[in-house]
PDB file of C-alpha atoms in Angstrom:
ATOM      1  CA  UNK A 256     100.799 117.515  87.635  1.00 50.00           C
ATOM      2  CA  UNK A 257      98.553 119.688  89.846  1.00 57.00           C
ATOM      3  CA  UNK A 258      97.143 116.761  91.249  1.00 67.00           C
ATOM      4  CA  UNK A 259     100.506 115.126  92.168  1.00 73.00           C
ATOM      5  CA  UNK A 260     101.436 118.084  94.044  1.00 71.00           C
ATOM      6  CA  UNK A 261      98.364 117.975  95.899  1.00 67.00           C
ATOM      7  CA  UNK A 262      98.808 114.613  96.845  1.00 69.00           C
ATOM      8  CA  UNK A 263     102.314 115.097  97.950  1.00 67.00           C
ATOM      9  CA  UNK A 264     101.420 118.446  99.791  1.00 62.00           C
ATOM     10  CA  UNK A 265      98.774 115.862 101.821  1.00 64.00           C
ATOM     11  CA  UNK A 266     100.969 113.810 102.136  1.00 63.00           C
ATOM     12  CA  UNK A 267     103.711 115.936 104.062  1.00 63.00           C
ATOM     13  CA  UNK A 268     100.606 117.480 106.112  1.00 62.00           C
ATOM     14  CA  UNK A 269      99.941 113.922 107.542  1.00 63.00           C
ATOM     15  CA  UNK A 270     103.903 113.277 108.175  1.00 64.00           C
ATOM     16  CA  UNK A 271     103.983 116.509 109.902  1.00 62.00           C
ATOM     17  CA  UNK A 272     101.104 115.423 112.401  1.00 60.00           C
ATOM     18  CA  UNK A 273     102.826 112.212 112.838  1.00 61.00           C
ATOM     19  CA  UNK A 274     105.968 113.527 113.720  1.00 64.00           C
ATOM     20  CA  UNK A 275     104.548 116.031 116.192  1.00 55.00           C
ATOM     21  CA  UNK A 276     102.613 113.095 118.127  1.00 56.00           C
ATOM     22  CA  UNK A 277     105.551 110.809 117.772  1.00 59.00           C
ATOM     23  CA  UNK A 278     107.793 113.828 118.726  1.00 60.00           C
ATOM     24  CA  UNK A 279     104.929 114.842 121.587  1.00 53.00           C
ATOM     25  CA  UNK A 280     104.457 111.117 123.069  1.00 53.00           C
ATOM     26  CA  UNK A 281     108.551 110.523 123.021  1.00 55.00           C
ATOM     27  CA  UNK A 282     108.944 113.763 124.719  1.00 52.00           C
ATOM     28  CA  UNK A 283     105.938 113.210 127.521  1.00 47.00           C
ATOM     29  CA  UNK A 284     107.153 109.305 127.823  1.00 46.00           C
ATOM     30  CA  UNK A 285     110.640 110.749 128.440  1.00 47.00           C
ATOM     31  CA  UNK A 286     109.486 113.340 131.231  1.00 44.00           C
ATOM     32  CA  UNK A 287     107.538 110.705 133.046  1.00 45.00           C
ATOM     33  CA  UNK A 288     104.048 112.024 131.650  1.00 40.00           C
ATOM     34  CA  UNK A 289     101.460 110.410 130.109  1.00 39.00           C
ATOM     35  CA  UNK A 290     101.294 110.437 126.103  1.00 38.00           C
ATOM     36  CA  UNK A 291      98.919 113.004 124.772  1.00 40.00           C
ATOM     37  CA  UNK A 292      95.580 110.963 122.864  1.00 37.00           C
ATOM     38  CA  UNK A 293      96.328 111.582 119.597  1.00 45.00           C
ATOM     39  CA  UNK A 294      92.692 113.866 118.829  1.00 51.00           C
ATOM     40  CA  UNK A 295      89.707 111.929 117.192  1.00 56.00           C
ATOM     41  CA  UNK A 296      89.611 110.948 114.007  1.00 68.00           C
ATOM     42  CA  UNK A 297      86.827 111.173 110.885  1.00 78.00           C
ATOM     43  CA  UNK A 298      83.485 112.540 110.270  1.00 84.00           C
ATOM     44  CA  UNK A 299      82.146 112.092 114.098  1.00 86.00           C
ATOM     45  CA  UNK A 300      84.845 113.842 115.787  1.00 86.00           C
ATOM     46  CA  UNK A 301      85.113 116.846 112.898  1.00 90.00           C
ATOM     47  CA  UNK A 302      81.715 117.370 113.477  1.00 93.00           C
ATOM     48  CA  UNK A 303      81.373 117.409 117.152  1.00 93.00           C
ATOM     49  CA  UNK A 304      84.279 119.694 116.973  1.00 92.00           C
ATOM     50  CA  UNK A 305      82.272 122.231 114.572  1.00 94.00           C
ATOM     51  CA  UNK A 306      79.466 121.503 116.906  1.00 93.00           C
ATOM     52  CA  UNK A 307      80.950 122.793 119.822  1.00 93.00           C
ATOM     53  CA  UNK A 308      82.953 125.378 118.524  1.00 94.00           C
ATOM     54  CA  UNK A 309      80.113 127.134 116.252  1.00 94.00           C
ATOM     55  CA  UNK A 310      77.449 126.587 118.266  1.00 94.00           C
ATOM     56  CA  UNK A 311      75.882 124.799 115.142  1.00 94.00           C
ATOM     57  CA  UNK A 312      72.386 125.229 115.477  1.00 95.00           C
ATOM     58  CA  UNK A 313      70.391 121.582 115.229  1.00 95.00           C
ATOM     59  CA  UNK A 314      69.876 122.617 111.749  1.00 96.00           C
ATOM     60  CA  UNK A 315      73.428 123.348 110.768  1.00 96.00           C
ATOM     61  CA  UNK A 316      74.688 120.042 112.418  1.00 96.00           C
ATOM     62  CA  UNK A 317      72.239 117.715 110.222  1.00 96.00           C
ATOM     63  CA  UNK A 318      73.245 120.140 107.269  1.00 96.00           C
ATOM     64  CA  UNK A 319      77.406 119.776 107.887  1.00 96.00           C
ATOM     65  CA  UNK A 320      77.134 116.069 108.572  1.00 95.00           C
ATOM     66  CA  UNK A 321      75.207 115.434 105.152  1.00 95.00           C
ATOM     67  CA  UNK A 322      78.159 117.471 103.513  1.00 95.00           C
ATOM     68  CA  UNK A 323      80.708 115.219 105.549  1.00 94.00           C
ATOM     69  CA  UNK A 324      78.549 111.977 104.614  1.00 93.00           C
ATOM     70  CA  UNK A 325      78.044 112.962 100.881  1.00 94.00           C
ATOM     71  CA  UNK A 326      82.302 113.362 101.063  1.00 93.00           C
ATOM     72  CA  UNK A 327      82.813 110.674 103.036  1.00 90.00           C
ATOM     73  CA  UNK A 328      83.524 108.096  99.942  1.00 91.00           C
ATOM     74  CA  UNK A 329      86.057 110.688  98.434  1.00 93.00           C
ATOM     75  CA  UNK A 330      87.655 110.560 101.419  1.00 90.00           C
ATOM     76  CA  UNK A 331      88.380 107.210 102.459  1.00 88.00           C
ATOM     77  CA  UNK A 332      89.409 106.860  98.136  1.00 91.00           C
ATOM     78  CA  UNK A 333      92.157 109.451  99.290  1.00 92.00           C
ATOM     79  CA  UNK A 334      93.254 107.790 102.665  1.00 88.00           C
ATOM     80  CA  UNK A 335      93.367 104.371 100.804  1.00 90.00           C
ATOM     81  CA  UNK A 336      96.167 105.993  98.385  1.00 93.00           C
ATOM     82  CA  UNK A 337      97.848 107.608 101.234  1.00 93.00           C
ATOM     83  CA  UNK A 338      97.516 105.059 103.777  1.00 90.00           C
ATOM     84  CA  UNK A 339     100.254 102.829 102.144  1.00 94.00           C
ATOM     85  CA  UNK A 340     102.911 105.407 102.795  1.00 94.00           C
ATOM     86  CA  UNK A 341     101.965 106.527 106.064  1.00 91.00           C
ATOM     87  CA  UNK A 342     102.330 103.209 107.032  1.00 91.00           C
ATOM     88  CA  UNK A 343     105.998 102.857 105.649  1.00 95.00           C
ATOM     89  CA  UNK A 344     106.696 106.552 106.795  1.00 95.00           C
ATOM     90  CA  UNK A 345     105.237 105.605 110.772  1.00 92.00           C
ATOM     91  CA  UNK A 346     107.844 101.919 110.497  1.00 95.00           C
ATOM     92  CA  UNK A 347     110.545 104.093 109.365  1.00 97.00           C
ATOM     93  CA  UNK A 348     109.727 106.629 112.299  1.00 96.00           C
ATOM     94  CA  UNK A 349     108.886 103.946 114.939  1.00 94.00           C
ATOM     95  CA  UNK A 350     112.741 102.179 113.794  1.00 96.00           C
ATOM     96  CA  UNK A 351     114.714 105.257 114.743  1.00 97.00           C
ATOM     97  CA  UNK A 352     113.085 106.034 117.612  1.00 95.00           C
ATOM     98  CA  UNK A 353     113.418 102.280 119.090  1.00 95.00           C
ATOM     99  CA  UNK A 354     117.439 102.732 118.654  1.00 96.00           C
ATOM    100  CA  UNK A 355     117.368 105.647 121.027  1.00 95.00           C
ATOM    101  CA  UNK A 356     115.272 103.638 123.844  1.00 94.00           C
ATOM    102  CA  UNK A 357     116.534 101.832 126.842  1.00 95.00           C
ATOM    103  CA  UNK A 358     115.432  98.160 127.651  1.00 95.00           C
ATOM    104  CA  UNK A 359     113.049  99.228 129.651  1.00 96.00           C
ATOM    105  CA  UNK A 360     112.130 102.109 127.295  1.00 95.00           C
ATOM    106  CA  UNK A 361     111.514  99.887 124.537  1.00 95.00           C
ATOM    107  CA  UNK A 362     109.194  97.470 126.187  1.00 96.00           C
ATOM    108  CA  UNK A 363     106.984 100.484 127.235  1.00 96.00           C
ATOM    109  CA  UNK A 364     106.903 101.461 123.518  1.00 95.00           C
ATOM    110  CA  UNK A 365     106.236  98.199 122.342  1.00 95.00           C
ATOM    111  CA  UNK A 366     103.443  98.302 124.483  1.00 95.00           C
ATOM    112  CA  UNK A 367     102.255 101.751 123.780  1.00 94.00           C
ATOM    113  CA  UNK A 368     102.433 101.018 120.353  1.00 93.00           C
ATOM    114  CA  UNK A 369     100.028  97.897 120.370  1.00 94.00           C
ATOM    115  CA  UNK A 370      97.614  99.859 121.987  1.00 93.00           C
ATOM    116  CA  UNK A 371      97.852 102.750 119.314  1.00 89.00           C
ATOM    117  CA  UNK A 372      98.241 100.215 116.467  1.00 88.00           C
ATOM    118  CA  UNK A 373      94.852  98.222 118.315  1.00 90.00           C
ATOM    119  CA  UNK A 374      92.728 101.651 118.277  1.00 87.00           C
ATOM    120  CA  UNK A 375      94.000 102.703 114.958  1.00 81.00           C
ATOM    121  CA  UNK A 376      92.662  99.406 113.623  1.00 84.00           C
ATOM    122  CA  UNK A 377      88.894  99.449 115.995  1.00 85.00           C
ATOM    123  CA  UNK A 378      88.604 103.048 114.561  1.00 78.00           C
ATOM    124  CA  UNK A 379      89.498 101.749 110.462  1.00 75.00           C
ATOM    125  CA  UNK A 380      86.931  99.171 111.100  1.00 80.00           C
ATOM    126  CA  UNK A 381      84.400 101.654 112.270  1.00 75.00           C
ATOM    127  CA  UNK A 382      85.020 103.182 109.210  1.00 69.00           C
ATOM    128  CA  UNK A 383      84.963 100.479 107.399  1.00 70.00           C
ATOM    129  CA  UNK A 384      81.694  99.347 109.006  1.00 72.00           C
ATOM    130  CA  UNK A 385      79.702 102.717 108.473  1.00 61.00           C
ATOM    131  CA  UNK A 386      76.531 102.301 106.779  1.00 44.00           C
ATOM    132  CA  UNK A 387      74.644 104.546 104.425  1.00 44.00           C
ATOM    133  CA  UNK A 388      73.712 106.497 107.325  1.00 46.00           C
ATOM    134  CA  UNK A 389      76.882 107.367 108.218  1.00 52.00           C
ATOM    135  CA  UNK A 390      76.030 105.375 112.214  1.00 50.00           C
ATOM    136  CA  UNK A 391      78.980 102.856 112.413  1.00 46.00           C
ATOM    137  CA  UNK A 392      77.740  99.618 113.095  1.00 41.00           C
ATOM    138  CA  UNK A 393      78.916  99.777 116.558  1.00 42.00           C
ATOM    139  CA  UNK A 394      76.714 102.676 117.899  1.00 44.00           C
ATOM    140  CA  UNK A 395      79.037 105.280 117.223  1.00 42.00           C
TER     141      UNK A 395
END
């Protein structure tokens, strides 16, 4: 049970941060703004981000990454479970916002969409492509 409620409680966390990009990029594309980049994504980016803000010593940084790379299995277990329903969750989202768009509105987030669905898929195959060393296979 505990673990159900976990998952669920994930779950919501990651529908929340899709709805406030979704929400934040509708909002921006309506003003005439450019979409905010949704921030990076996986080990690289969390630890750049601890990096920077900590002022991780060289020391700390090789330490933290071998935590993130020794969790990095567990990880993409959990995102392979959740990853099914964020995808229905982000159609479902992506459907009722289309209804709500213009002509010309929709082409732009038809387009805007391929590119996020394009960089969502380079950045799974990164992933995907990681070696033991955590490097992707693409220099990253």
């Amino acid at each position: 049970m505990k673990g159900t409620r976990g998952k669920a409680l994930a779950l919501l966390g990651v529908a929340f941060g899709v709805g406030v990009l979704t929400g934040a990029a509708g909002m921006a594309m309506a003003d005439g703004r450019k979409a905010p980049v949704a921030p990076g994504r996986g080990p690289d980016y969390y630890l750049q981000r601890l990096t920077g803000a900590l002022d991780l010593s060289a020391g700390q940084r090789d330490s933290v990454k071998a935590v993130l790379d020794r969790h990095a299995p567990e990880m993409e277990r959990v995102w392979d479970e959740v990853r099914p329903k964020m995808t229905a969750v982000r159609q479902r989202i992506r459907a009722e916002i289309r209804v709500q768009l213009s002509p010309v509105q929709l082409k732009q987030y038809e387009a805007l969409l391929a590119r996020d669905d394009a960089e969502r898929a380079r950045a799974r195959a990164a992933a995907v492509a990681r070696d033991t060393t955590g490097v992707a296979r693409d220099g990253r």
